[in-house]
Amino acid sequence: MQKRQLIVLVALCIGFVTVSYGQGRNYRIQNGFGIYGGITQYDILTDNFTTKKGNGWQAGASATVDIPHKWYNVSYTIQLSENHVGISSRPLPISLNEEFVDYKIFTAQVALLMHVKLIQSFLTIDVGPMIQYNGDMEMDDKKYENYIINSYDNLLAKDLKDITNFNVDGAIGVSAGYAFFRLKAQYIYGFTNMLNKLNDSNLDLTGNDKKIKGNQSMFAFTAMITF
């Protein structure tokens, strides 16, 4: 149901059509549509765990309003990504060996972005808010599920699952291109504590009783084709 609501919202955004009139003269405002895909580098910024960045993929669609008489354009985007992050753990309570357990996190993001024109529409700075739905953390390999998370005495790798599913992000990036092709680099920071739900899961936090807090950090590098 949550994913269906996101799809409906994006469909409304993509169907957006604009007509605008300036003072004493008409301006032609063009609407465009693009699809894009690329790679991501993902991390969770937290003092509770030792993490390792992981790579993933991203695909999305964008509906753009090109405003020729303004210093900016506007776009509505939806993007889906599968991301990976490692969390430091050990196989036994007294083990000195450190291994990173890999987790997978699926995200769906809806954004309203402003594109500040540096060289007309050929080079822009892109900035704006995002609403994100993400799934729970899934272990890539179940054989590590009984590993103990470092900094804790009894917290198991399989316990790190139920995280906050709706979050608010901010995005900033740069895009460059000509005609129907663009390259994009984007950084996405999570303003909300995506690990907050773990505090309500009755986990055994012996050894580190600090409140669990973590913010998403994602880099995305994509190529877009516009129509």
Short mmCIF file of C-alpha atoms in Angstrom, two decimals:
data_model
loop_
_atom_site.label_atom_id
_atom_site.label_comp_id
_atom_site.label_asym_id
_atom_site.label_seq_id
_atom_site.Cartn_x
_atom_site.Cartn_y
_atom_site.Cartn_z
CA MET A 1 0.00 0.00 0.00
CA GLN A 2 2.84 2.41 0.88
CA LYS A 3 4.62 1.75 -2.43
CA ARG A 4 1.33 2.17 -4.31
CA GLN A 5 0.80 5.61 -2.73
CA LEU A 6 4.28 6.66 -3.85
CA ILE A 7 3.59 5.53 -7.42
CA VAL A 8 0.31 7.51 -7.51
CA LEU A 9 2.08 10.62 -6.23
CA VAL A 10 4.75 10.35 -8.90
CA ALA A 11 2.21 9.80 -11.65
CA LEU A 12 0.53 13.07 -10.67
CA CYS A 13 3.88 14.85 -10.72
CA ILE A 14 4.85 13.47 -14.13
CA GLY A 15 1.48 14.56 -15.50
CA PHE A 16 2.16 18.13 -14.42
CA VAL A 17 1.67 20.70 -17.20
CA THR A 18 2.47 24.40 -16.84
CA VAL A 19 1.44 27.52 -18.72
CA SER A 20 2.88 30.88 -17.64
CA TYR A 21 2.63 34.49 -18.75
CA GLY A 22 5.18 37.24 -18.12
CA GLN A 23 4.51 40.93 -17.82
CA GLY A 24 3.25 42.04 -21.19
CA ARG A 25 4.73 39.00 -22.99
CA ASN A 26 4.20 35.29 -23.24
CA TYR A 27 6.94 32.82 -22.31
CA ARG A 28 7.12 29.30 -23.64
CA ILE A 29 7.60 26.94 -20.70
CA GLN A 30 8.59 23.45 -21.76
CA ASN A 31 7.94 20.24 -19.90
CA GLY A 32 10.34 17.34 -20.29
CA PHE A 33 10.54 13.75 -19.15
CA GLY A 34 13.67 11.73 -18.49
CA ILE A 35 14.79 8.36 -17.22
CA TYR A 36 18.12 7.68 -15.57
CA GLY A 37 20.21 5.04 -13.87
CA GLY A 38 23.58 4.55 -12.27
CA ILE A 39 25.47 3.53 -9.15
CA THR A 40 25.32 4.50 -5.49
CA GLN A 41 27.67 4.54 -2.53
CA TYR A 42 25.79 4.16 0.74
CA ASP A 43 26.55 4.57 4.44
CA ILE A 44 24.79 5.15 7.75
CA LEU A 45 26.39 7.85 9.89
CA THR A 46 26.19 6.62 13.48
CA ASP A 47 28.16 6.55 16.74
CA ASN A 48 26.59 3.22 17.76
CA PHE A 49 28.14 0.98 15.10
CA THR A 50 31.27 0.85 12.98
CA THR A 51 30.10 0.87 9.37
CA LYS A 52 31.62 0.32 5.95
CA LYS A 53 30.32 2.00 2.79
CA GLY A 54 28.71 -0.27 0.23
CA ASN A 55 27.84 0.04 -3.45
CA GLY A 56 24.44 -0.32 -5.08
CA TRP A 57 22.33 0.85 -8.00
CA GLN A 58 19.74 3.53 -8.69
CA ALA A 59 17.08 4.04 -11.38
CA GLY A 60 14.59 6.84 -11.67
CA ALA A 61 12.34 9.11 -13.70
CA SER A 62 12.10 12.88 -13.77
CA ALA A 63 9.51 15.39 -14.98
CA THR A 64 11.15 18.76 -15.61
CA VAL A 65 9.69 22.23 -16.06
CA ASP A 66 12.12 24.32 -18.14
CA ILE A 67 11.58 28.03 -17.38
CA PRO A 68 13.68 30.00 -19.91
CA HIS A 69 13.21 33.47 -18.36
CA LYS A 70 14.18 32.35 -14.82
CA TRP A 71 17.54 31.49 -13.26
CA TYR A 72 16.28 28.06 -12.30
CA ASN A 73 14.28 25.08 -13.51
CA VAL A 74 12.15 22.72 -11.42
CA SER A 75 11.74 18.96 -11.55
CA TYR A 76 9.78 16.24 -9.83
CA THR A 77 11.59 12.94 -9.51
CA ILE A 78 11.09 9.43 -8.26
CA GLN A 79 14.06 7.14 -7.80
CA LEU A 80 14.48 3.59 -6.60
CA SER A 81 17.71 2.16 -5.30
CA GLU A 82 19.16 -0.95 -3.73
CA ASN A 83 21.92 -0.05 -1.31
CA HIS A 84 24.44 -1.98 0.76
CA VAL A 85 26.22 -1.16 4.03
CA GLY A 86 28.51 -3.20 6.29
CA ILE A 87 28.39 -3.26 10.10
CA SER A 88 31.33 -4.43 12.19
CA SER A 89 30.77 -7.67 14.12
CA ARG A 90 32.56 -10.66 15.62
CA PRO A 91 31.78 -14.39 15.54
CA LEU A 92 32.20 -15.01 19.30
CA PRO A 93 31.76 -12.86 22.44
CA ILE A 94 35.50 -12.92 23.20
CA SER A 95 36.75 -12.98 19.61
CA LEU A 96 39.18 -10.30 18.46
CA ASN A 97 38.36 -10.88 14.80
CA GLU A 98 36.41 -8.11 13.09
CA GLU A 99 34.13 -8.91 10.17
CA PHE A 100 31.66 -6.68 8.42
CA VAL A 101 28.16 -8.10 8.04
CA ASP A 102 26.61 -6.80 4.83
CA TYR A 103 23.04 -5.48 4.83
CA LYS A 104 20.78 -4.52 1.95
CA ILE A 105 18.37 -1.56 2.12
CA PHE A 106 15.83 -0.79 -0.62
CA THR A 107 14.77 2.86 -0.92
CA ALA A 108 12.13 4.76 -2.89
CA GLN A 109 12.45 8.54 -2.95
CA VAL A 110 10.18 11.30 -4.24
CA ALA A 111 11.80 14.72 -4.63
CA LEU A 112 11.07 18.30 -5.67
CA LEU A 113 14.32 19.78 -6.97
CA MET A 114 15.38 23.26 -8.01
CA HIS A 115 18.04 23.39 -10.74
CA VAL A 116 20.09 26.59 -10.48
CA LYS A 117 21.44 27.50 -13.93
CA LEU A 118 25.19 28.09 -14.01
CA ILE A 119 25.52 27.88 -17.79
CA GLN A 120 21.91 28.12 -18.97
CA SER A 121 20.47 24.60 -18.67
CA PHE A 122 23.70 22.92 -19.71
CA LEU A 123 25.22 23.02 -16.20
CA THR A 124 23.09 23.26 -13.05
CA ILE A 125 23.30 22.90 -9.30
CA ASP A 126 20.43 20.73 -8.08
CA VAL A 127 18.99 21.07 -4.58
CA GLY A 128 15.78 20.16 -2.81
CA PRO A 129 13.89 18.00 -0.28
CA MET A 130 13.00 14.32 -0.53
CA ILE A 131 10.48 12.02 1.08
CA GLN A 132 11.81 8.49 1.40
CA TYR A 133 10.31 5.08 1.96
CA ASN A 134 12.85 2.39 2.76
CA GLY A 135 12.49 -1.26 3.57
CA ASP A 136 14.00 -2.94 6.60
CA MET A 137 17.64 -3.97 6.74
CA GLU A 138 18.14 -7.39 5.16
CA MET A 139 21.25 -9.48 5.68
CA ASP A 140 23.00 -10.46 2.45
CA ASP A 141 24.17 -13.76 3.98
CA LYS A 142 22.19 -15.52 6.73
CA LYS A 143 25.26 -17.39 7.97
CA TYR A 144 26.27 -14.23 9.86
CA GLU A 145 22.96 -13.79 11.68
CA ASN A 146 24.36 -14.92 15.07
CA TYR A 147 27.46 -12.73 14.87
CA ILE A 148 27.70 -10.21 17.70
CA ILE A 149 27.71 -6.52 16.80
CA ASN A 150 30.90 -4.83 17.97
CA SER A 151 30.51 -2.35 20.87
CA TYR A 152 27.80 -4.63 22.33
CA ASP A 153 27.92 -7.76 24.47
CA ASN A 154 24.84 -9.61 23.21
CA LEU A 155 23.37 -7.71 20.26
CA LEU A 156 23.19 -10.06 17.27
CA ALA A 157 23.49 -9.17 13.60
CA LYS A 158 20.00 -10.55 12.93
CA ASP A 159 18.56 -8.11 15.49
CA LEU A 160 19.35 -5.13 13.24
CA LYS A 161 16.32 -5.40 11.02
CA ASP A 162 13.35 -3.19 11.88
CA ILE A 163 14.31 0.39 11.05
CA THR A 164 12.22 3.52 10.50
CA ASN A 165 10.54 3.15 7.11
CA PHE A 166 9.60 6.77 6.31
CA ASN A 167 12.31 9.43 6.39
CA VAL A 168 12.98 12.97 5.19
CA ASP A 169 16.12 13.71 3.18
CA GLY A 170 17.88 16.64 1.58
CA ALA A 171 19.67 16.43 -1.77
CA ILE A 172 22.33 18.54 -3.44
CA GLY A 173 24.18 17.82 -6.63
CA VAL A 174 25.31 18.93 -10.04
CA SER A 175 24.19 17.92 -13.52
CA ALA A 176 25.61 18.65 -16.94
CA GLY A 177 24.53 17.77 -20.43
CA TYR A 178 23.37 18.81 -23.84
CA ALA A 179 20.21 18.02 -25.78
CA PHE A 180 18.85 14.64 -24.66
CA PHE A 181 21.77 13.41 -22.49
CA ARG A 182 22.86 14.46 -18.99
CA LEU A 183 25.27 13.25 -16.32
CA LYS A 184 24.31 13.73 -12.67
CA ALA A 185 26.14 13.55 -9.34
CA GLN A 186 24.03 13.80 -6.19
CA TYR A 187 24.54 13.63 -2.43
CA ILE A 188 21.57 12.68 -0.24
CA TYR A 189 21.58 13.18 3.54
CA GLY A 190 18.91 11.81 5.84
CA PHE A 191 17.63 14.44 8.27
CA THR A 192 15.69 11.91 10.33
CA ASN A 193 16.98 9.08 12.52
CA MET A 194 16.45 6.05 10.31
CA LEU A 195 17.53 3.69 13.14
CA ASN A 196 15.11 5.11 15.69
CA LYS A 197 12.74 2.14 15.49
CA LEU A 198 15.49 -0.10 16.91
CA ASN A 199 15.11 1.76 20.21
CA ASP A 200 11.58 0.34 20.53
CA SER A 201 12.53 -3.26 19.69
CA ASN A 202 13.52 -4.42 23.21
CA LEU A 203 17.04 -5.26 22.05
CA ASP A 204 19.77 -6.35 24.45
CA LEU A 205 22.05 -3.30 24.38
CA THR A 206 24.36 -4.44 27.17
CA GLY A 207 27.77 -2.85 26.74
CA ASN A 208 26.51 0.28 24.99
CA ASP A 209 23.25 1.70 26.29
CA LYS A 210 23.33 4.91 24.24
CA LYS A 211 20.24 5.68 22.20
CA ILE A 212 20.61 4.23 18.71
CA LYS A 213 20.82 6.97 16.12
CA GLY A 214 21.84 6.93 12.48
CA ASN A 215 21.48 9.19 9.45
CA GLN A 216 21.60 8.07 5.86
CA SER A 217 24.48 9.22 3.64
CA MET A 218 24.25 8.39 -0.07
CA PHE A 219 26.17 9.39 -3.19
CA ALA A 220 24.58 8.69 -6.57
CA PHE A 221 26.22 8.95 -9.99
CA THR A 222 23.78 8.56 -12.87
CA ALA A 223 23.25 9.18 -16.58
CA MET A 224 19.90 10.49 -17.86
CA ILE A 225 18.18 10.40 -21.23
CA THR A 226 15.46 13.02 -21.77
CA PHE A 227 12.52 13.03 -24.15
#
